[in-house]
Amino acid sequence: MSWLERVVFGAQAEFPWLESLHVYEVGAPRLPLAELEGLDRQSLSALHLAVSVRSFRAEKLSEFVGALVAGEADEAKKIYQAVKASYPIAITRSLAQAKQWLRDRARGSERVGLVASSGASRLKPEGINVHEKIDAPTWFLNGRDDVRSSYYMEDPATEFDIQGLELDWVGVCWDADLRSIDGKWQCYRFSGTRWLNVNDENRKIYLVNAYRVLLTRARQGMVIYVPAGDVIDATRPPSYYDGTAAFLSKCGLPLIS
């Protein structure tokens, strides 16, 4: 039984009135049609929202991030030229610079915060601990005087915390779980004392999509922090990060010096 059937049939067992549930397939690219076999379904391509409908800027950002996570630097650079005047994105190798960049741009009640992948285990030496769970309502809603709020930029939200939500200005903290090596993304997970290759295709897709979520959470603009690494730390050598920073620069993003 597929995951979708388990969800549907499990819900029907709990709520008998759901037996009449009709599944609409909305024509999303690469939709796993096999998952819908045996279910009462109808394909309505007009329902599919291929990109955000909020604005032209949001659409272009979605296209830019799509090209970036696909490893298409030239395409990402071309798309970014159309949006950079109204949606600034920068790269930095310094966390302090990332935080200052966000503070300098936030006006009035505009909200800032840091985000990172849930697999970004080796950001901890930089003071970013993704395994310290945030209290989402406090993080998203409390004011500048609350150290637990996003404003303080001490505790990062992961893709689980922020999916479907937004801040005005976001600092995306990039770890060695997703690395650009010779222009291609390579996926890793941290286990025990070292990074391991991710070979499962589904887990690779999940990790790439986690970064896609993180890169699309800012309404106004974002800064991407790629650590410099540490030559005396075998889990964080500069080589784990330099390729990613170089790729992002190739996408047209300016480096804060």
PDB file of C-alpha atoms in Angstrom:
ATOM      1  CA  MET A   1       0.000   0.000   0.000  1.00  0.00           C
ATOM      2  CA  SER A   2       1.381   3.403  -0.983  1.00  0.00           C
ATOM      3  CA  TRP A   3       1.879   6.307   1.424  1.00  0.00           C
ATOM      4  CA  LEU A   4      -1.117   8.112  -0.073  1.00  0.00           C
ATOM      5  CA  GLU A   5      -3.358   5.083   0.281  1.00  0.00           C
ATOM      6  CA  ARG A   6      -2.254   4.689   3.915  1.00  0.00           C
ATOM      7  CA  VAL A   7      -3.181   8.295   4.605  1.00  0.00           C
ATOM      8  CA  VAL A   8      -6.530   8.090   2.829  1.00  0.00           C
ATOM      9  CA  PHE A   9      -7.571   4.683   4.122  1.00  0.00           C
ATOM     10  CA  GLY A  10      -6.343   5.442   7.618  1.00  0.00           C
ATOM     11  CA  ALA A  11      -8.419   8.595   7.668  1.00  0.00           C
ATOM     12  CA  GLN A  12     -11.446   6.720   6.332  1.00  0.00           C
ATOM     13  CA  ALA A  13     -11.151   4.173   9.128  1.00  0.00           C
ATOM     14  CA  GLU A  14     -11.151   6.976  11.680  1.00  0.00           C
ATOM     15  CA  PHE A  15     -13.832   9.044   9.955  1.00  0.00           C
ATOM     16  CA  PRO A  16     -16.303   6.845   7.989  1.00  0.00           C
ATOM     17  CA  TRP A  17     -17.772   9.837   6.155  1.00  0.00           C
ATOM     18  CA  LEU A  18     -14.471  10.130   4.274  1.00  0.00           C
ATOM     19  CA  GLU A  19     -15.290   6.982   2.282  1.00  0.00           C
ATOM     20  CA  SER A  20     -16.637   9.257  -0.420  1.00  0.00           C
ATOM     21  CA  LEU A  21     -13.302  11.086  -0.652  1.00  0.00           C
ATOM     22  CA  HIS A  22     -12.389  11.991  -4.217  1.00  0.00           C
ATOM     23  CA  VAL A  23      -8.729  12.694  -4.994  1.00  0.00           C
ATOM     24  CA  TYR A  24      -7.991  15.447  -7.478  1.00  0.00           C
ATOM     25  CA  GLU A  25      -4.663  15.175  -9.273  1.00  0.00           C
ATOM     26  CA  VAL A  26      -3.579  18.724 -10.009  1.00  0.00           C
ATOM     27  CA  GLY A  27      -0.994  18.029 -12.664  1.00  0.00           C
ATOM     28  CA  ALA A  28       2.141  18.865 -10.718  1.00  0.00           C
ATOM     29  CA  PRO A  29       5.391  18.083 -12.525  1.00  0.00           C
ATOM     30  CA  ARG A  30       6.710  14.574 -11.808  1.00  0.00           C
ATOM     31  CA  LEU A  31       3.639  13.709  -9.720  1.00  0.00           C
ATOM     32  CA  PRO A  32       3.983  10.023  -8.736  1.00  0.00           C
ATOM     33  CA  LEU A  33       0.878   8.758 -10.538  1.00  0.00           C
ATOM     34  CA  ALA A  34       1.474   5.219  -9.286  1.00  0.00           C
ATOM     35  CA  GLU A  35       0.627   6.509  -5.810  1.00  0.00           C
ATOM     36  CA  LEU A  36      -2.905   7.315  -6.996  1.00  0.00           C
ATOM     37  CA  GLU A  37      -3.715   3.930  -8.528  1.00  0.00           C
ATOM     38  CA  GLY A  38      -6.861   2.415  -7.101  1.00  0.00           C
ATOM     39  CA  LEU A  39      -8.185   5.721  -5.801  1.00  0.00           C
ATOM     40  CA  ASP A  40     -11.133   7.642  -7.198  1.00  0.00           C
ATOM     41  CA  ARG A  41      -9.305  10.485  -8.914  1.00  0.00           C
ATOM     42  CA  GLN A  42      -9.654  13.075 -11.628  1.00  0.00           C
ATOM     43  CA  SER A  43      -6.881  15.079 -13.290  1.00  0.00           C
ATOM     44  CA  LEU A  44      -7.503  18.827 -13.402  1.00  0.00           C
ATOM     45  CA  SER A  45      -4.401  20.594 -14.692  1.00  0.00           C
ATOM     46  CA  ALA A  46      -6.034  24.012 -14.236  1.00  0.00           C
ATOM     47  CA  LEU A  47      -5.785  23.554 -10.450  1.00  0.00           C
ATOM     48  CA  HIS A  48      -2.016  23.194 -10.456  1.00  0.00           C
ATOM     49  CA  LEU A  49      -0.128  26.200  -9.016  1.00  0.00           C
ATOM     50  CA  ALA A  50       3.283  25.753 -10.601  1.00  0.00           C
ATOM     51  CA  VAL A  51       4.667  28.837  -8.849  1.00  0.00           C
ATOM     52  CA  SER A  52       3.654  31.194  -6.105  1.00  0.00           C
ATOM     53  CA  VAL A  53       0.839  33.516  -7.203  1.00  0.00           C
ATOM     54  CA  ARG A  54       1.731  36.263  -4.710  1.00  0.00           C
ATOM     55  CA  SER A  55       3.674  38.481  -7.083  1.00  0.00           C
ATOM     56  CA  PHE A  56       6.029  38.669 -10.035  1.00  0.00           C
ATOM     57  CA  ARG A  57       8.898  38.937  -7.547  1.00  0.00           C
ATOM     58  CA  ALA A  58       7.845  35.754  -5.776  1.00  0.00           C
ATOM     59  CA  GLU A  59       7.539  33.954  -9.100  1.00  0.00           C
ATOM     60  CA  LYS A  60      11.027  35.005 -10.142  1.00  0.00           C
ATOM     61  CA  LEU A  61      12.434  34.036  -6.745  1.00  0.00           C
ATOM     62  CA  SER A  62      10.869  30.592  -7.127  1.00  0.00           C
ATOM     63  CA  GLU A  63      12.474  30.246 -10.559  1.00  0.00           C
ATOM     64  CA  PHE A  64      15.824  31.457  -9.242  1.00  0.00           C
ATOM     65  CA  VAL A  65      15.849  29.019  -6.333  1.00  0.00           C
ATOM     66  CA  GLY A  66      14.726  26.219  -8.639  1.00  0.00           C
ATOM     67  CA  ALA A  67      17.706  26.842 -10.920  1.00  0.00           C
ATOM     68  CA  LEU A  68      20.068  27.183  -7.948  1.00  0.00           C
ATOM     69  CA  VAL A  69      19.144  23.873  -6.326  1.00  0.00           C
ATOM     70  CA  ALA A  70      19.238  22.215  -9.754  1.00  0.00           C
ATOM     71  CA  GLY A  71      22.874  23.290 -10.060  1.00  0.00           C
ATOM     72  CA  GLU A  72      22.179  25.570 -13.028  1.00  0.00           C
ATOM     73  CA  ALA A  73      24.339  28.575 -12.135  1.00  0.00           C
ATOM     74  CA  ASP A  74      24.081  30.387 -15.472  1.00  0.00           C
ATOM     75  CA  GLU A  75      20.292  30.135 -15.504  1.00  0.00           C
ATOM     76  CA  ALA A  76      20.080  31.245 -11.862  1.00  0.00           C
ATOM     77  CA  LYS A  77      22.279  34.266 -12.623  1.00  0.00           C
ATOM     78  CA  LYS A  78      20.097  35.273 -15.552  1.00  0.00           C
ATOM     79  CA  ILE A  79      16.923  35.032 -13.477  1.00  0.00           C
ATOM     80  CA  TYR A  80      18.428  36.936 -10.553  1.00  0.00           C
ATOM     81  CA  GLN A  81      19.185  39.918 -12.785  1.00  0.00           C
ATOM     82  CA  ALA A  82      15.412  40.388 -13.170  1.00  0.00           C
ATOM     83  CA  VAL A  83      14.694  40.467  -9.453  1.00  0.00           C
ATOM     84  CA  LYS A  84      17.801  41.784  -7.676  1.00  0.00           C
ATOM     85  CA  ALA A  85      16.683  45.431  -7.692  1.00  0.00           C
ATOM     86  CA  SER A  86      13.611  44.612  -5.611  1.00  0.00           C
ATOM     87  CA  TYR A  87      14.806  41.489  -3.790  1.00  0.00           C
ATOM     88  CA  PRO A  88      18.410  41.678  -2.532  1.00  0.00           C
ATOM     89  CA  ILE A  89      20.338  38.480  -1.873  1.00  0.00           C
ATOM     90  CA  ALA A  90      23.914  38.413  -0.628  1.00  0.00           C
ATOM     91  CA  ILE A  91      26.500  35.865   0.480  1.00  0.00           C
ATOM     92  CA  THR A  92      28.811  36.126   3.467  1.00  0.00           C
ATOM     93  CA  ARG A  93      31.371  33.899   5.165  1.00  0.00           C
ATOM     94  CA  SER A  94      30.807  35.660   8.501  1.00  0.00           C
ATOM     95  CA  LEU A  95      27.821  35.057  10.763  1.00  0.00           C
ATOM     96  CA  ALA A  96      28.306  38.473  12.378  1.00  0.00           C
ATOM     97  CA  GLN A  97      28.111  40.098   8.940  1.00  0.00           C
ATOM     98  CA  ALA A  98      24.971  38.124   8.120  1.00  0.00           C
ATOM     99  CA  LYS A  99      23.252  39.351  11.270  1.00  0.00           C
ATOM    100  CA  GLN A 100      24.309  42.942  10.661  1.00  0.00           C
ATOM    101  CA  TRP A 101      23.099  42.796   7.050  1.00  0.00           C
ATOM    102  CA  LEU A 102      19.664  41.752   8.298  1.00  0.00           C
ATOM    103  CA  ARG A 103      19.539  44.425  11.017  1.00  0.00           C
ATOM    104  CA  ASP A 104      20.524  47.138   8.545  1.00  0.00           C
ATOM    105  CA  ARG A 105      17.645  46.319   6.217  1.00  0.00           C
ATOM    106  CA  ALA A 106      14.755  45.636   8.585  1.00  0.00           C
ATOM    107  CA  ARG A 107      12.501  48.659   9.047  1.00  0.00           C
ATOM    108  CA  GLY A 108       9.859  49.217  11.710  1.00  0.00           C
ATOM    109  CA  SER A 109       8.106  45.988  12.559  1.00  0.00           C
ATOM    110  CA  GLU A 110       9.775  43.961   9.804  1.00  0.00           C
ATOM    111  CA  ARG A 111      10.910  40.628  11.177  1.00  0.00           C
ATOM    112  CA  VAL A 112      14.324  38.999  10.797  1.00  0.00           C
ATOM    113  CA  GLY A 113      15.590  35.532  11.684  1.00  0.00           C
ATOM    114  CA  LEU A 114      18.016  32.720  10.934  1.00  0.00           C
ATOM    115  CA  VAL A 115      17.096  29.418   9.301  1.00  0.00           C
ATOM    116  CA  ALA A 116      19.102  26.252   8.726  1.00  0.00           C
ATOM    117  CA  SER A 117      18.646  22.695   7.540  1.00  0.00           C
ATOM    118  CA  SER A 118      17.683  20.166  10.194  1.00  0.00           C
ATOM    119  CA  GLY A 119      20.765  18.228   9.087  1.00  0.00           C
ATOM    120  CA  ALA A 120      23.132  21.162   9.628  1.00  0.00           C
ATOM    121  CA  SER A 121      24.804  19.531  12.613  1.00  0.00           C
ATOM    122  CA  ARG A 122      28.208  21.182  12.184  1.00  0.00           C
ATOM    123  CA  LEU A 123      26.951  24.719  12.421  1.00  0.00           C
ATOM    124  CA  LYS A 124      27.044  24.176  16.177  1.00  0.00           C
ATOM    125  CA  PRO A 125      30.638  25.438  16.556  1.00  0.00           C
ATOM    126  CA  GLU A 126      29.431  28.662  14.916  1.00  0.00           C
ATOM    127  CA  GLY A 127      26.763  29.015  17.617  1.00  0.00           C
ATOM    128  CA  ILE A 128      23.901  27.662  15.509  1.00  0.00           C
ATOM    129  CA  ASN A 129      22.362  24.564  17.050  1.00  0.00           C
ATOM    130  CA  VAL A 130      19.630  23.093  14.862  1.00  0.00           C
ATOM    131  CA  HIS A 131      18.999  20.356  17.410  1.00  0.00           C
ATOM    132  CA  GLU A 132      17.784  22.886  19.985  1.00  0.00           C
ATOM    133  CA  LYS A 133      14.060  22.942  19.255  1.00  0.00           C
ATOM    134  CA  ILE A 134      12.476  26.376  19.032  1.00  0.00           C
ATOM    135  CA  ASP A 135       9.054  27.234  20.407  1.00  0.00           C
ATOM    136  CA  ALA A 136       7.472  28.292  17.122  1.00  0.00           C
ATOM    137  CA  PRO A 137       4.820  30.736  18.438  1.00  0.00           C
ATOM    138  CA  THR A 138       7.424  32.479  20.590  1.00  0.00           C
ATOM    139  CA  TRP A 139      10.004  32.542  17.797  1.00  0.00           C
ATOM    140  CA  PHE A 140       7.608  33.898  15.176  1.00  0.00           C
ATOM    141  CA  LEU A 141       5.490  36.260  17.276  1.00  0.00           C
ATOM    142  CA  ASN A 142       7.375  37.623  20.270  1.00  0.00           C
ATOM    143  CA  GLY A 143       9.063  41.007  20.197  1.00  0.00           C
ATOM    144  CA  ARG A 144      12.601  42.310  19.991  1.00  0.00           C
ATOM    145  CA  ASP A 145      13.055  42.190  23.766  1.00  0.00           C
ATOM    146  CA  ASP A 146      12.545  38.398  23.950  1.00  0.00           C
ATOM    147  CA  VAL A 147      15.765  36.398  23.533  1.00  0.00           C
ATOM    148  CA  ARG A 148      13.709  33.437  22.287  1.00  0.00           C
ATOM    149  CA  SER A 149      12.259  35.369  19.356  1.00  0.00           C
ATOM    150  CA  SER A 150      13.590  35.318  15.803  1.00  0.00           C
ATOM    151  CA  TYR A 151      14.768  38.922  16.262  1.00  0.00           C
ATOM    152  CA  TYR A 152      17.641  37.839  18.497  1.00  0.00           C
ATOM    153  CA  MET A 153      19.033  35.566  15.757  1.00  0.00           C
ATOM    154  CA  GLU A 154      20.324  33.069  18.290  1.00  0.00           C
ATOM    155  CA  ASP A 155      18.099  30.059  17.623  1.00  0.00           C
ATOM    156  CA  PRO A 156      17.523  28.989  14.002  1.00  0.00           C
ATOM    157  CA  ALA A 157      14.293  27.647  12.571  1.00  0.00           C
ATOM    158  CA  THR A 158      14.607  24.507  10.445  1.00  0.00           C
ATOM    159  CA  GLU A 159      12.583  23.535   7.391  1.00  0.00           C
ATOM    160  CA  PHE A 160      10.141  21.774   9.733  1.00  0.00           C
ATOM    161  CA  ASP A 161       9.530  24.954  11.718  1.00  0.00           C
ATOM    162  CA  ILE A 162       9.220  27.427   8.875  1.00  0.00           C
ATOM    163  CA  GLN A 163       7.639  25.525   5.987  1.00  0.00           C
ATOM    164  CA  GLY A 164       4.586  27.472   4.846  1.00  0.00           C
ATOM    165  CA  LEU A 165       5.610  30.515   6.932  1.00  0.00           C
ATOM    166  CA  GLU A 166       7.705  33.585   6.177  1.00  0.00           C
ATOM    167  CA  LEU A 167       9.778  36.371   7.688  1.00  0.00           C
ATOM    168  CA  ASP A 168      10.575  39.709   6.096  1.00  0.00           C
ATOM    169  CA  TRP A 169      14.350  39.191   6.055  1.00  0.00           C
ATOM    170  CA  VAL A 170      16.039  35.806   6.436  1.00  0.00           C
ATOM    171  CA  GLY A 171      19.571  34.595   7.066  1.00  0.00           C
ATOM    172  CA  VAL A 172      20.011  31.154   5.494  1.00  0.00           C
ATOM    173  CA  CYS A 173      22.824  29.275   7.276  1.00  0.00           C
ATOM    174  CA  TRP A 174      24.371  26.709   4.915  1.00  0.00           C
ATOM    175  CA  ASP A 175      26.161  23.677   6.284  1.00  0.00           C
ATOM    176  CA  ALA A 176      28.162  20.857   4.694  1.00  0.00           C
ATOM    177  CA  ASP A 177      25.141  18.589   4.367  1.00  0.00           C
ATOM    178  CA  LEU A 178      24.596  20.036   0.877  1.00  0.00           C
ATOM    179  CA  ARG A 179      27.842  20.849  -0.942  1.00  0.00           C
ATOM    180  CA  SER A 180      28.625  22.048  -4.418  1.00  0.00           C
ATOM    181  CA  ILE A 181      31.433  19.871  -5.767  1.00  0.00           C
ATOM    182  CA  ASP A 182      32.569  20.548  -9.341  1.00  0.00           C
ATOM    183  CA  GLY A 183      29.315  22.390  -9.956  1.00  0.00           C
ATOM    184  CA  LYS A 184      27.056  19.559  -8.771  1.00  0.00           C
ATOM    185  CA  TRP A 185      25.243  19.190  -5.478  1.00  0.00           C
ATOM    186  CA  GLN A 186      26.362  16.351  -3.233  1.00  0.00           C
ATOM    187  CA  CYS A 187      24.321  15.279  -0.199  1.00  0.00           C
ATOM    188  CA  TYR A 188      25.636  14.228   3.205  1.00  0.00           C
ATOM    189  CA  ARG A 189      24.389  13.433   6.676  1.00  0.00           C
ATOM    190  CA  PHE A 190      26.317  13.763   9.908  1.00  0.00           C
ATOM    191  CA  SER A 191      26.527  10.606  12.007  1.00  0.00           C
ATOM    192  CA  GLY A 192      28.584  10.235  15.163  1.00  0.00           C
ATOM    193  CA  THR A 193      31.837  12.008  14.358  1.00  0.00           C
ATOM    194  CA  ARG A 194      31.796  12.260  10.559  1.00  0.00           C
ATOM    195  CA  TRP A 195      29.838  13.085   7.438  1.00  0.00           C
ATOM    196  CA  LEU A 196      28.457  10.183   5.413  1.00  0.00           C
ATOM    197  CA  ASN A 197      27.387  10.171   1.791  1.00  0.00           C
ATOM    198  CA  VAL A 198      23.650  10.079   1.184  1.00  0.00           C
ATOM    199  CA  ASN A 199      23.049   7.463  -1.511  1.00  0.00           C
ATOM    200  CA  ASP A 200      19.296   7.011  -1.257  1.00  0.00           C
ATOM    201  CA  GLU A 201      17.656   9.045  -4.029  1.00  0.00           C
ATOM    202  CA  ASN A 202      14.606   9.910  -1.937  1.00  0.00           C
ATOM    203  CA  ARG A 203      16.774  11.280   0.852  1.00  0.00           C
ATOM    204  CA  LYS A 204      18.744  13.325  -1.667  1.00  0.00           C
ATOM    205  CA  ILE A 205      15.539  14.836  -3.015  1.00  0.00           C
ATOM    206  CA  TYR A 206      14.377  15.572   0.521  1.00  0.00           C
ATOM    207  CA  LEU A 207      17.608  17.383   1.409  1.00  0.00           C
ATOM    208  CA  VAL A 208      17.562  19.497  -1.751  1.00  0.00           C
ATOM    209  CA  ASN A 209      13.923  20.368  -1.097  1.00  0.00           C
ATOM    210  CA  ALA A 210      14.769  21.325   2.496  1.00  0.00           C
ATOM    211  CA  TYR A 211      17.133  23.968   1.139  1.00  0.00           C
ATOM    212  CA  ARG A 212      14.514  25.009  -1.396  1.00  0.00           C
ATOM    213  CA  VAL A 213      12.145  25.691   1.519  1.00  0.00           C
ATOM    214  CA  LEU A 214      14.780  27.662   3.437  1.00  0.00           C
ATOM    215  CA  LEU A 215      15.642  29.779   0.399  1.00  0.00           C
ATOM    216  CA  THR A 216      12.028  30.828  -0.182  1.00  0.00           C
ATOM    217  CA  ARG A 217      11.021  31.983   3.326  1.00  0.00           C
ATOM    218  CA  ALA A 218      11.917  35.686   3.002  1.00  0.00           C
ATOM    219  CA  ARG A 219       9.433  38.270   1.736  1.00  0.00           C
ATOM    220  CA  GLN A 220      11.916  41.117   1.270  1.00  0.00           C
ATOM    221  CA  GLY A 221      15.371  39.593   0.837  1.00  0.00           C
ATOM    222  CA  MET A 222      17.947  37.279   2.359  1.00  0.00           C
ATOM    223  CA  VAL A 223      21.594  36.756   3.132  1.00  0.00           C
ATOM    224  CA  ILE A 224      23.193  33.332   2.775  1.00  0.00           C
ATOM    225  CA  TYR A 225      25.845  32.523   5.354  1.00  0.00           C
ATOM    226  CA  VAL A 226      28.390  29.906   4.275  1.00  0.00           C
ATOM    227  CA  PRO A 227      30.926  29.247   7.048  1.00  0.00           C
ATOM    228  CA  ALA A 228      34.617  29.574   6.318  1.00  0.00           C
ATOM    229  CA  GLY A 229      35.299  26.222   7.952  1.00  0.00           C
ATOM    230  CA  ASP A 230      38.181  25.383  10.245  1.00  0.00           C
ATOM    231  CA  VAL A 231      41.435  23.704   9.206  1.00  0.00           C
ATOM    232  CA  ILE A 232      41.847  22.056  12.619  1.00  0.00           C
ATOM    233  CA  ASP A 233      38.324  20.549  12.629  1.00  0.00           C
ATOM    234  CA  ALA A 234      38.082  17.404  10.484  1.00  0.00           C
ATOM    235  CA  THR A 235      34.312  17.797  10.295  1.00  0.00           C
ATOM    236  CA  ARG A 236      34.514  21.399   9.001  1.00  0.00           C
ATOM    237  CA  PRO A 237      37.500  21.863   6.682  1.00  0.00           C
ATOM    238  CA  PRO A 238      37.218  24.913   4.396  1.00  0.00           C
ATOM    239  CA  SER A 239      36.952  22.602   1.377  1.00  0.00           C
ATOM    240  CA  TYR A 240      33.514  21.484   2.578  1.00  0.00           C
ATOM    241  CA  TYR A 241      32.224  25.047   2.204  1.00  0.00           C
ATOM    242  CA  ASP A 242      34.331  26.855  -0.383  1.00  0.00           C
ATOM    243  CA  GLY A 243      32.751  25.104  -3.357  1.00  0.00           C
ATOM    244  CA  THR A 244      29.280  26.112  -2.194  1.00  0.00           C
ATOM    245  CA  ALA A 245      30.291  29.746  -1.750  1.00  0.00           C
ATOM    246  CA  ALA A 246      31.907  29.741  -5.200  1.00  0.00           C
ATOM    247  CA  PHE A 247      28.796  28.254  -6.794  1.00  0.00           C
ATOM    248  CA  LEU A 248      26.527  30.841  -5.155  1.00  0.00           C
ATOM    249  CA  SER A 249      28.806  33.596  -6.431  1.00  0.00           C
ATOM    250  CA  LYS A 250      28.573  32.080  -9.897  1.00  0.00           C
ATOM    251  CA  CYS A 251      24.790  32.443  -9.572  1.00  0.00           C
ATOM    252  CA  GLY A 252      25.311  36.193  -9.523  1.00  0.00           C
ATOM    253  CA  LEU A 253      25.052  36.762  -5.781  1.00  0.00           C
ATOM    254  CA  PRO A 254      27.402  39.399  -4.334  1.00  0.00           C
ATOM    255  CA  LEU A 255      29.803  38.486  -1.555  1.00  0.00           C
ATOM    256  CA  ILE A 256      29.832  40.812   1.444  1.00  0.00           C
ATOM    257  CA  SER A 257      33.486  41.683   2.007  1.00  0.00           C
TER     258      SER A 257
END
